[in-house]
GROMACS .gro file of C-alpha atoms in nm:
model
  494
    1UNK     CA    1  10.709  13.325   4.991
    2UNK     CA    2  10.654  12.955   5.054
    3UNK     CA    3  10.428  13.014   5.355
    4UNK     CA    4  10.180  13.244   5.172
    5UNK     CA    5  10.162  12.999   4.880
    6UNK     CA    6  10.090  12.706   5.112
    7UNK     CA    7   9.837  12.914   5.301
    8UNK     CA    8   9.657  13.007   4.979
    9UNK     CA    9   9.665  12.645   4.859
   10UNK     CA   10   9.524  12.527   5.192
   11UNK     CA   11   9.256  12.793   5.185
   12UNK     CA   12   9.156  12.700   4.826
   13UNK     CA   13   9.134  12.333   4.927
   14UNK     CA   14   8.911  12.410   5.225
   15UNK     CA   15   8.698  12.666   5.041
   16UNK     CA   16   8.716  12.605   4.662
   17UNK     CA   17   8.690  12.944   4.488
   18UNK     CA   18   8.489  12.801   4.197
   19UNK     CA   19   8.216  12.681   4.435
   20UNK     CA   20   7.956  12.917   4.586
   21UNK     CA   21   7.999  12.988   4.957
   22UNK     CA   22   7.670  12.813   5.033
   23UNK     CA   23   7.816  12.491   4.886
   24UNK     CA   24   8.147  12.505   5.072
   25UNK     CA   25   8.087  12.238   5.331
   26UNK     CA   26   8.371  12.337   5.565
   27UNK     CA   27   8.236  12.687   5.625
   28UNK     CA   28   8.122  12.714   5.986
   29UNK     CA   29   7.763  12.786   5.879
   30UNK     CA   30   7.761  12.469   5.660
   31UNK     CA   31   7.969  12.238   5.880
   32UNK     CA   32   7.657  12.078   6.024
   33UNK     CA   33   7.596  11.898   5.691
   34UNK     CA   34   7.909  11.679   5.665
   35UNK     CA   35   7.906  11.647   6.044
   36UNK     CA   36   7.545  11.523   6.034
   37UNK     CA   37   7.626  11.250   5.780
   38UNK     CA   38   7.938  11.158   5.977
   39UNK     CA   39   7.750  11.130   6.308
   40UNK     CA   40   7.472  10.923   6.145
   41UNK     CA   41   7.749  10.686   6.031
   42UNK     CA   42   7.895  10.685   6.382
   43UNK     CA   43   7.556  10.608   6.538
   44UNK     CA   44   7.496  10.324   6.295
   45UNK     CA   45   7.844  10.188   6.361
   46UNK     CA   46   7.834  10.221   6.741
   47UNK     CA   47   7.487  10.064   6.764
   48UNK     CA   48   7.579   9.774   6.532
   49UNK     CA   49   7.757   9.548   6.787
   50UNK     CA   50   7.488   9.623   7.046
   51UNK     CA   51   7.203   9.518   6.816
   52UNK     CA   52   7.405   9.230   6.678
   53UNK     CA   53   7.474   9.041   7.001
   54UNK     CA   54   7.296   9.202   7.300
   55UNK     CA   55   6.953   9.056   7.206
   56UNK     CA   56   7.116   8.712   7.234
   57UNK     CA   57   7.216   8.799   7.592
   58UNK     CA   58   6.851   8.885   7.661
   59UNK     CA   59   6.740   8.545   7.523
   60UNK     CA   60   6.549   8.701   7.235
   61UNK     CA   61   6.394   8.461   6.984
   62UNK     CA   62   6.510   8.453   6.621
   63UNK     CA   63   6.210   8.663   6.518
   64UNK     CA   64   6.278   8.919   6.791
   65UNK     CA   65   6.648   8.937   6.698
   66UNK     CA   66   6.566   9.009   6.334
   67UNK     CA   67   6.302   9.266   6.431
   68UNK     CA   68   6.523   9.453   6.680
   69UNK     CA   69   6.798   9.479   6.417
   70UNK     CA   70   6.544   9.620   6.171
   71UNK     CA   71   6.386   9.869   6.413
   72UNK     CA   72   6.682  10.106   6.394
   73UNK     CA   73   6.639  10.150   6.019
   74UNK     CA   74   6.261  10.118   6.010
   75UNK     CA   75   6.186  10.491   6.068
   76UNK     CA   76   6.369  10.563   5.743
   77UNK     CA   77   6.056  10.429   5.572
   78UNK     CA   78   5.881  10.747   5.689
   79UNK     CA   79   6.128  10.990   5.537
   80UNK     CA   80   5.864  11.133   5.307
   81UNK     CA   81   5.645  11.219   5.608
   82UNK     CA   82   5.940  11.384   5.782
   83UNK     CA   83   6.008  11.582   5.466
   84UNK     CA   84   5.645  11.692   5.428
   85UNK     CA   85   5.635  11.806   5.789
   86UNK     CA   86   5.940  12.030   5.756
   87UNK     CA   87   5.833  12.160   5.412
   88UNK     CA   88   5.486  12.269   5.519
   89UNK     CA   89   5.515  12.348   5.893
   90UNK     CA   90   5.821  12.565   5.973
   91UNK     CA   91   5.901  12.610   6.343
   92UNK     CA   92   6.002  12.960   6.451
   93UNK     CA   93   6.040  13.045   6.085
   94UNK     CA   94   6.290  12.764   6.014
   95UNK     CA   95   6.207  12.466   5.791
   96UNK     CA   96   6.507  12.248   5.882
   97UNK     CA   97   6.704  12.381   6.180
   98UNK     CA   98   6.456  12.324   6.465
   99UNK     CA   99   6.351  11.983   6.334
  100UNK     CA  100   6.716  11.882   6.314
  101UNK     CA  101   6.763  11.981   6.679
  102UNK     CA  102   6.455  11.779   6.773
  103UNK     CA  103   6.587  11.470   6.595
  104UNK     CA  104   6.923  11.473   6.774
  105UNK     CA  105   6.757  11.533   7.110
  106UNK     CA  106   6.516  11.242   7.053
  107UNK     CA  107   6.804  11.002   6.983
  108UNK     CA  108   6.989  11.111   7.295
  109UNK     CA  109   6.671  11.090   7.508
  110UNK     CA  110   6.591  10.734   7.394
  111UNK     CA  111   6.931  10.601   7.499
  112UNK     CA  112   6.919  10.798   7.823
  113UNK     CA  113   6.580  10.639   7.895
  114UNK     CA  114   6.733  10.295   7.840
  115UNK     CA  115   7.017  10.371   8.084
  116UNK     CA  116   6.767  10.480   8.350
  117UNK     CA  117   6.552  10.169   8.303
  118UNK     CA  118   6.817   9.909   8.397
  119UNK     CA  119   7.188   9.840   8.442
  120UNK     CA  120   7.210   9.746   8.072
  121UNK     CA  121   7.467   9.481   8.158
  122UNK     CA  122   7.513   9.105   8.154
  123UNK     CA  123   7.291   8.874   8.358
  124UNK     CA  124   7.592   8.652   8.437
  125UNK     CA  125   7.749   8.948   8.622
  126UNK     CA  126   7.437   8.998   8.830
  127UNK     CA  127   7.334   9.310   8.641
  128UNK     CA  128   6.978   9.386   8.532
  129UNK     CA  129   6.880   9.392   8.166
  130UNK     CA  130   6.599   9.583   7.993
  131UNK     CA  131   6.297   9.390   7.876
  132UNK     CA  132   6.266   9.309   7.506
  133UNK     CA  133   5.979   9.557   7.477
  134UNK     CA  134   6.166   9.846   7.643
  135UNK     CA  135   6.483   9.777   7.445
  136UNK     CA  136   6.284   9.762   7.120
  137UNK     CA  137   6.105  10.091   7.195
  138UNK     CA  138   6.436  10.261   7.275
  139UNK     CA  139   6.592  10.140   6.950
  140UNK     CA  140   6.288  10.258   6.756
  141UNK     CA  141   6.298  10.608   6.909
  142UNK     CA  142   6.675  10.620   6.866
  143UNK     CA  143   6.644  10.544   6.495
  144UNK     CA  144   6.352  10.785   6.455
  145UNK     CA  145   6.562  11.066   6.597
  146UNK     CA  146   6.871  11.039   6.383
  147UNK     CA  147   6.674  10.957   6.066
  148UNK     CA  148   6.460  11.266   6.130
  149UNK     CA  149   6.776  11.477   6.153
  150UNK     CA  150   6.916  11.298   5.847
  151UNK     CA  151   6.611  11.393   5.638
  152UNK     CA  152   6.670  11.759   5.726
  153UNK     CA  153   7.033  11.729   5.615
  154UNK     CA  154   6.925  11.552   5.293
  155UNK     CA  155   6.680  11.833   5.215
  156UNK     CA  156   6.943  12.103   5.266
  157UNK     CA  157   7.197  11.916   5.053
  158UNK     CA  158   6.937  11.871   4.778
  159UNK     CA  159   6.871  12.246   4.783
  160UNK     CA  160   7.240  12.339   4.777
  161UNK     CA  161   7.322  12.083   4.505
  162UNK     CA  162   7.126  12.294   4.256
  163UNK     CA  163   7.375  12.576   4.315
  164UNK     CA  164   7.682  12.365   4.228
  165UNK     CA  165   7.868  12.453   3.908
  166UNK     CA  166   7.869  12.187   3.635
  167UNK     CA  167   8.241  12.127   3.686
  168UNK     CA  168   8.179  11.995   4.037
  169UNK     CA  169   7.826  11.858   4.001
  170UNK     CA  170   7.764  11.572   4.244
  171UNK     CA  171   8.062  11.656   4.465
  172UNK     CA  172   7.835  11.773   4.748
  173UNK     CA  173   7.640  11.446   4.778
  174UNK     CA  174   7.941  11.220   4.721
  175UNK     CA  175   8.137  11.402   4.993
  176UNK     CA  176   7.851  11.370   5.242
  177UNK     CA  177   7.805  10.998   5.177
  178UNK     CA  178   8.180  10.948   5.204
  179UNK     CA  179   8.159  11.103   5.552
  180UNK     CA  180   7.882  10.860   5.646
  181UNK     CA  181   8.067  10.547   5.533
  182UNK     CA  182   8.387  10.667   5.697
  183UNK     CA  183   8.205  10.718   6.027
  184UNK     CA  184   8.046  10.375   5.997
  185UNK     CA  185   8.381  10.204   5.939
  186UNK     CA  186   8.571  10.363   6.224
  187UNK     CA  187   8.287  10.339   6.476
  188UNK     CA  188   8.210   9.969   6.443
  189UNK     CA  189   8.547   9.819   6.547
  190UNK     CA  190   8.579  10.077   6.826
  191UNK     CA  191   8.231   9.989   6.951
  192UNK     CA  192   8.308   9.617   6.931
  193UNK     CA  193   8.613   9.668   7.152
  194UNK     CA  194   8.413   9.873   7.404
  195UNK     CA  195   8.133   9.615   7.411
  196UNK     CA  196   8.370   9.325   7.477
  197UNK     CA  197   8.580   9.507   7.741
  198UNK     CA  198   8.349   9.754   7.915
  199UNK     CA  199   8.010   9.602   7.838
  200UNK     CA  200   7.691   9.720   7.666
  201UNK     CA  201   7.622  10.001   7.915
  202UNK     CA  202   7.923  10.202   7.796
  203UNK     CA  203   7.815  10.159   7.431
  204UNK     CA  204   7.465  10.286   7.518
  205UNK     CA  205   7.619  10.579   7.706
  206UNK     CA  206   7.817  10.680   7.396
  207UNK     CA  207   7.503  10.650   7.181
  208UNK     CA  208   7.340  10.891   7.426
  209UNK     CA  209   7.627  11.144   7.410
  210UNK     CA  210   7.705  11.148   7.036
  211UNK     CA  211   7.378  11.315   6.919
  212UNK     CA  212   7.437  11.595   7.172
  213UNK     CA  213   7.764  11.683   6.994
  214UNK     CA  214   7.554  11.798   6.698
  215UNK     CA  215   7.358  12.058   6.893
  216UNK     CA  216   7.619  12.341   6.879
  217UNK     CA  217   7.679  12.287   6.506
  218UNK     CA  218   7.305  12.288   6.442
  219UNK     CA  219   7.271  12.621   6.624
  220UNK     CA  220   7.550  12.764   6.404
  221UNK     CA  221   7.383  12.643   6.083
  222UNK     CA  222   7.267  12.938   5.873
  223UNK     CA  223   6.920  12.906   5.722
  224UNK     CA  224   6.697  13.168   5.568
  225UNK     CA  225   6.416  13.244   5.809
  226UNK     CA  226   6.047  13.285   5.716
  227UNK     CA  227   6.078  13.143   5.365
  228UNK     CA  228   5.764  13.103   5.156
  229UNK     CA  229   5.641  12.743   5.183
  230UNK     CA  230   5.408  12.531   4.973
  231UNK     CA  231   5.090  12.404   5.130
  232UNK     CA  232   5.040  12.036   5.200
  233UNK     CA  233   4.795  12.023   4.909
  234UNK     CA  234   5.053  12.169   4.669
  235UNK     CA  235   5.319  11.927   4.793
  236UNK     CA  236   5.085  11.632   4.741
  237UNK     CA  237   5.003  11.748   4.389
  238UNK     CA  238   5.373  11.767   4.303
  239UNK     CA  239   5.438  11.418   4.439
  240UNK     CA  240   5.135  11.280   4.253
  241UNK     CA  241   5.252  11.436   3.927
  242UNK     CA  242   5.594  11.282   3.979
  243UNK     CA  243   5.483  10.926   4.056
  244UNK     CA  244   5.247  10.918   3.754
  245UNK     CA  245   5.548  10.950   3.523
  246UNK     CA  246   5.664  10.623   3.370
  247UNK     CA  247   6.020  10.749   3.408
  248UNK     CA  248   5.956  10.723   3.784
  249UNK     CA  249   5.719  10.435   3.861
  250UNK     CA  250   5.886  10.187   3.623
  251UNK     CA  251   6.246  10.205   3.754
  252UNK     CA  252   6.132  10.259   4.112
  253UNK     CA  253   5.902   9.959   4.066
  254UNK     CA  254   6.215   9.755   3.993
  255UNK     CA  255   6.391   9.894   4.301
  256UNK     CA  256   6.091   9.798   4.514
  257UNK     CA  257   6.049   9.446   4.376
  258UNK     CA  258   6.422   9.376   4.388
  259UNK     CA  259   6.461   9.490   4.749
  260UNK     CA  260   6.154   9.301   4.869
  261UNK     CA  261   6.306   8.981   4.732
  262UNK     CA  262   6.632   9.028   4.925
  263UNK     CA  263   6.513   8.811   5.215
  264UNK     CA  264   6.772   8.646   5.437
  265UNK     CA  265   6.791   8.349   5.673
  266UNK     CA  266   6.686   8.497   6.010
  267UNK     CA  267   6.808   8.187   6.196
  268UNK     CA  268   7.163   8.217   6.063
  269UNK     CA  269   7.299   8.413   6.360
  270UNK     CA  270   7.148   8.158   6.599
  271UNK     CA  271   7.323   7.881   6.404
  272UNK     CA  272   7.659   8.057   6.428
  273UNK     CA  273   7.633   8.096   6.805
  274UNK     CA  274   7.447   7.780   6.910
  275UNK     CA  275   7.596   7.523   6.671
  276UNK     CA  276   7.935   7.663   6.569
  277UNK     CA  277   7.995   7.832   6.903
  278UNK     CA  278   8.080   8.176   6.768
  279UNK     CA  279   8.145   8.427   7.045
  280UNK     CA  280   8.012   8.783   7.060
  281UNK     CA  281   8.358   8.908   6.962
  282UNK     CA  282   8.362   8.686   6.653
  283UNK     CA  283   8.016   8.805   6.548
  284UNK     CA  284   8.130   9.164   6.581
  285UNK     CA  285   8.449   9.096   6.384
  286UNK     CA  286   8.230   8.958   6.107
  287UNK     CA  287   8.031   9.280   6.100
  288UNK     CA  288   8.345   9.497   6.109
  289UNK     CA  289   8.471   9.324   5.795
  290UNK     CA  290   8.120   9.352   5.649
  291UNK     CA  291   8.120   9.732   5.684
  292UNK     CA  292   8.469   9.759   5.537
  293UNK     CA  293   8.370   9.551   5.235
  294UNK     CA  294   8.052   9.756   5.197
  295UNK     CA  295   8.269  10.065   5.155
  296UNK     CA  296   8.505   9.877   4.923
  297UNK     CA  297   8.205   9.779   4.710
  298UNK     CA  298   8.099  10.143   4.680
  299UNK     CA  299   8.449  10.244   4.574
  300UNK     CA  300   8.468   9.950   4.332
  301UNK     CA  301   8.162  10.079   4.149
  302UNK     CA  302   8.304  10.430   4.137
  303UNK     CA  303   8.639  10.311   3.998
  304UNK     CA  304   8.549  10.012   3.779
  305UNK     CA  305   8.175   9.980   3.714
  306UNK     CA  306   8.073  10.341   3.649
  307UNK     CA  307   8.055  10.289   3.273
  308UNK     CA  308   7.854   9.967   3.297
  309UNK     CA  309   7.484   9.984   3.224
  310UNK     CA  310   7.266   9.972   3.534
  311UNK     CA  311   7.111   9.647   3.414
  312UNK     CA  312   7.447   9.474   3.377
  313UNK     CA  313   7.555   9.589   3.723
  314UNK     CA  314   7.245   9.435   3.880
  315UNK     CA  315   7.267   9.109   3.683
  316UNK     CA  316   7.635   9.063   3.767
  317UNK     CA  317   7.603   9.151   4.136
  318UNK     CA  318   7.285   8.944   4.184
  319UNK     CA  319   7.446   8.629   4.046
  320UNK     CA  320   7.760   8.697   4.251
  321UNK     CA  321   7.547   8.746   4.562
  322UNK     CA  322   7.362   8.421   4.492
  323UNK     CA  323   7.696   8.237   4.477
  324UNK     CA  324   7.803   8.374   4.816
  325UNK     CA  325   7.463   8.286   4.963
  326UNK     CA  326   7.496   7.925   4.848
  327UNK     CA  327   7.827   7.901   5.032
  328UNK     CA  328   7.618   7.895   5.350
  329UNK     CA  329   7.496   7.546   5.252
  330UNK     CA  330   7.856   7.433   5.218
  331UNK     CA  331   7.920   7.555   5.572
  332UNK     CA  332   7.604   7.384   5.700
  333UNK     CA  333   7.725   7.054   5.554
  334UNK     CA  334   8.073   7.101   5.701
  335UNK     CA  335   8.257   7.153   5.371
  336UNK     CA  336   8.491   7.445   5.443
  337UNK     CA  337   8.781   7.340   5.214
  338UNK     CA  338   9.029   7.324   5.501
  339UNK     CA  339   8.935   7.663   5.647
  340UNK     CA  340   8.801   7.717   5.995
  341UNK     CA  341   8.422   7.781   6.011
  342UNK     CA  342   8.494   8.139   6.117
  343UNK     CA  343   8.719   8.218   5.821
  344UNK     CA  344   8.483   8.042   5.581
  345UNK     CA  345   8.188   8.241   5.711
  346UNK     CA  346   8.368   8.559   5.606
  347UNK     CA  347   8.307   8.457   5.247
  348UNK     CA  348   7.933   8.395   5.263
  349UNK     CA  349   7.852   8.674   5.512
  350UNK     CA  350   8.090   8.964   5.452
  351UNK     CA  351   8.125   8.942   5.075
  352UNK     CA  352   7.749   8.962   5.041
  353UNK     CA  353   7.778   9.321   5.166
  354UNK     CA  354   8.052   9.387   4.912
  355UNK     CA  355   7.792   9.307   4.647
  356UNK     CA  356   7.543   9.543   4.813
  357UNK     CA  357   7.806   9.816   4.810
  358UNK     CA  358   7.844   9.788   4.433
  359UNK     CA  359   7.468   9.830   4.395
  360UNK     CA  360   7.448  10.134   4.623
  361UNK     CA  361   7.578  10.416   4.400
  362UNK     CA  362   7.382  10.337   4.083
  363UNK     CA  363   7.062  10.331   4.290
  364UNK     CA  364   7.143  10.670   4.443
  365UNK     CA  365   7.239  10.815   4.104
  366UNK     CA  366   6.913  10.697   3.952
  367UNK     CA  367   6.705  10.838   4.238
  368UNK     CA  368   6.877  11.176   4.211
  369UNK     CA  369   6.822  11.182   3.832
  370UNK     CA  370   6.450  11.108   3.873
  371UNK     CA  371   6.391  11.414   4.094
  372UNK     CA  372   6.199  11.688   3.908
  373UNK     CA  373   6.344  12.038   3.907
  374UNK     CA  374   6.205  12.246   4.192
  375UNK     CA  375   6.109  11.963   4.428
  376UNK     CA  376   6.430  11.766   4.470
  377UNK     CA  377   6.402  11.741   4.847
  378UNK     CA  378   6.047  11.599   4.866
  379UNK     CA  379   6.098  11.372   4.565
  380UNK     CA  380   6.424  11.230   4.693
  381UNK     CA  381   6.261  11.163   5.030
  382UNK     CA  382   5.981  10.980   4.850
  383UNK     CA  383   6.223  10.763   4.652
  384UNK     CA  384   6.420  10.671   4.961
  385UNK     CA  385   6.090  10.592   5.136
  386UNK     CA  386   6.009  10.348   4.856
  387UNK     CA  387   6.351  10.191   4.888
  388UNK     CA  388   6.337  10.166   5.267
  389UNK     CA  389   5.978  10.043   5.284
  390UNK     CA  390   6.074   9.758   5.050
  391UNK     CA  391   6.368   9.669   5.275
  392UNK     CA  392   6.140   9.684   5.580
  393UNK     CA  393   5.891   9.449   5.413
  394UNK     CA  394   6.178   9.219   5.318
  395UNK     CA  395   6.282   9.208   5.684
  396UNK     CA  396   5.922   9.127   5.784
  397UNK     CA  397   5.905   8.846   5.529
  398UNK     CA  398   6.238   8.716   5.658
  399UNK     CA  399   6.084   8.645   5.998
  400UNK     CA  400   5.772   8.487   5.846
  401UNK     CA  401   5.985   8.233   5.656
  402UNK     CA  402   6.103   8.095   5.992
  403UNK     CA  403   5.770   7.916   6.026
  404UNK     CA  404   5.806   7.699   5.714
  405UNK     CA  405   6.064   7.456   5.855
  406UNK     CA  406   6.185   7.388   6.208
  407UNK     CA  407   6.497   7.602   6.253
  408UNK     CA  408   6.466   7.656   6.628
  409UNK     CA  409   6.772   7.661   6.851
  410UNK     CA  410   6.682   7.327   7.012
  411UNK     CA  411   6.651   7.153   6.675
  412UNK     CA  412   6.982   7.285   6.547
  413UNK     CA  413   7.168   7.197   6.868
  414UNK     CA  414   7.023   6.845   6.840
  415UNK     CA  415   7.202   6.814   6.504
  416UNK     CA  416   6.907   6.849   6.266
  417UNK     CA  417   7.006   7.113   6.009
  418UNK     CA  418   6.772   7.002   5.731
  419UNK     CA  419   6.542   7.298   5.794
  420UNK     CA  420   6.834   7.540   5.778
  421UNK     CA  421   6.950   7.399   5.445
  422UNK     CA  422   6.601   7.425   5.294
  423UNK     CA  423   6.553   7.777   5.426
  424UNK     CA  424   6.890   7.886   5.285
  425UNK     CA  425   6.801   7.744   4.943
  426UNK     CA  426   6.465   7.922   4.949
  427UNK     CA  427   6.610   8.261   5.049
  428UNK     CA  428   6.882   8.232   4.783
  429UNK     CA  429   6.618   8.159   4.521
  430UNK     CA  430   6.423   8.468   4.627
  431UNK     CA  431   6.735   8.686   4.614
  432UNK     CA  432   6.843   8.573   4.267
  433UNK     CA  433   6.489   8.598   4.124
  434UNK     CA  434   6.521   8.976   4.139
  435UNK     CA  435   6.698   8.978   3.802
  436UNK     CA  436   6.374   8.859   3.638
  437UNK     CA  437   6.254   9.220   3.665
  438UNK     CA  438   6.573   9.386   3.545
  439UNK     CA  439   6.414   9.496   3.216
  440UNK     CA  440   6.209   9.746   3.417
  441UNK     CA  441   6.536   9.923   3.497
  442UNK     CA  442   6.670  10.175   3.241
  443UNK     CA  443   7.019  10.110   3.115
  444UNK     CA  444   7.133  10.465   3.186
  445UNK     CA  445   7.018  10.820   3.259
  446UNK     CA  446   6.974  10.872   2.882
  447UNK     CA  447   6.719  10.590   2.866
  448UNK     CA  448   6.541  10.738   3.167
  449UNK     CA  449   6.494  11.061   2.972
  450UNK     CA  450   6.345  10.869   2.678
  451UNK     CA  451   6.081  10.721   2.911
  452UNK     CA  452   5.958  11.073   2.985
  453UNK     CA  453   5.869  11.124   2.618
  454UNK     CA  454   5.695  10.787   2.588
  455UNK     CA  455   5.330  10.785   2.474
  456UNK     CA  456   5.237  10.633   2.811
  457UNK     CA  457   5.466  10.864   3.011
  458UNK     CA  458   5.178  10.965   3.242
  459UNK     CA  459   4.979  10.685   3.403
  460UNK     CA  460   4.725  10.734   3.679
  461UNK     CA  461   4.703  10.357   3.725
  462UNK     CA  462   5.081  10.320   3.752
  463UNK     CA  463   5.107  10.600   4.006
  464UNK     CA  464   4.816  10.463   4.211
  465UNK     CA  465   4.962  10.113   4.227
  466UNK     CA  466   5.304  10.254   4.310
  467UNK     CA  467   5.182  10.456   4.610
  468UNK     CA  468   4.935  10.191   4.731
  469UNK     CA  469   5.198   9.917   4.745
  470UNK     CA  470   5.452  10.148   4.912
  471UNK     CA  471   5.229  10.256   5.201
  472UNK     CA  472   5.070   9.910   5.237
  473UNK     CA  473   5.421   9.770   5.282
  474UNK     CA  474   5.492  10.017   5.560
  475UNK     CA  475   5.172   9.926   5.746
  476UNK     CA  476   5.233   9.553   5.707
  477UNK     CA  477   5.590   9.588   5.832
  478UNK     CA  478   5.464   9.773   6.140
  479UNK     CA  479   5.221   9.489   6.212
  480UNK     CA  480   5.483   9.214   6.173
  481UNK     CA  481   5.744   9.393   6.383
  482UNK     CA  482   5.493   9.456   6.661
  483UNK     CA  483   5.390   9.089   6.666
  484UNK     CA  484   5.754   8.971   6.664
  485UNK     CA  485   5.843   9.181   6.969
  486UNK     CA  486   5.526   9.146   7.178
  487UNK     CA  487   5.407   8.798   7.066
  488UNK     CA  488   5.717   8.615   6.934
  489UNK     CA  489   5.542   8.277   6.947
  490UNK     CA  490   5.323   8.361   6.645
  491UNK     CA  491   5.623   8.264   6.427
  492UNK     CA  492   5.815   7.947   6.501
  493UNK     CA  493   6.130   8.047   6.690
  494UNK     CA  494   6.325   7.954   6.999
   0.00000   0.00000   0.00000
């Protein structure tokens, strides 16, 4: 009797009976969804150590280092275009499946191209390295591929989420994001170990193989073929109607402004290696702890801050982040309170990501709540495009700030850190100033609903400004990243 009971319990856990079959993620026809989020996390984690330290081996300037790190995430700014393409131009009758296959193949191809171009090793061992331009292009195509596949998974999850019963509403998305963060956490330390023992070539080889694992699961994914699709004109009308709503452009305006102001000190990594003598292993350990604390921050919000108003969460975390940022000045001046520079840097670097983790879930919850019924996929893609384009612009501004004071490698090694201190103070001021716009953010989902009934709930001007700034930011970020990679001397750097 015990065995049948355990079998039934196990079966109910795998395939909850109160959830429709289409929402049971562990069904073979749905397994591609959690696997897709998990593999995206793995790819981000495995590529982290490579992008963190390999550009230093190639003698990349500070501007090039910051740009290469941003190139992997930059294609996420075009999520809305990826979504429009799949919504309006099905391939072989499928809106998601074929595009998902293309995305995984593109990621694998980009890393394979990098392996064919050079030894992808260390110059000190007599091995050839790719040029900055080739490496940057490979990273860009790599990110484009897995973000393309990720948009397809997002769209399917958004469609299936509408079928969830109220008792388990939100479980689908939270489970998928949990898979992503779990993949990110386990991949990064493993990749760090491989990088330090077997070299960058083996890491790139794994980045080439991992996307190919998704191909069988994508083939098994069940999708209705030859569905009726909206035209591009109809999709644009729906998006335009959405962005004109004050319930959308006001809170998303806050998200945009806040993220643009989160500029960082692009010369910080150069300081850690050139002045403090941090090794590649130490830099990777810092990032391992960073990813762990990012996940801890997400769980902290879920367990302790869920009942806080969104405004209070942002005010509290912004001030806390400003405190950790100022600790960098203490390290620059040599005041580490008896701790080694490495241990002290854990506080100002890693705990900043803990703060970002706390801010992650309320942003996602708000975006999901803003999606109009019937166009959740396209709307969610648009909101994430706004969020990612702001982060891309922030990264571009980060490199431009290098030209204000002399923070080159030669100056820092010579013992002049005055420029670093001033730049750190300036970036901290920018980061904290984000709370000046917090009144644009609703306190809760209930207040978001009240904005929809406001007398000025529909604004052509608000929607126009919203879209203009978003797409202008994308174009400007493209320009800055291109200049940083091809003409690094246009910004003061090593």
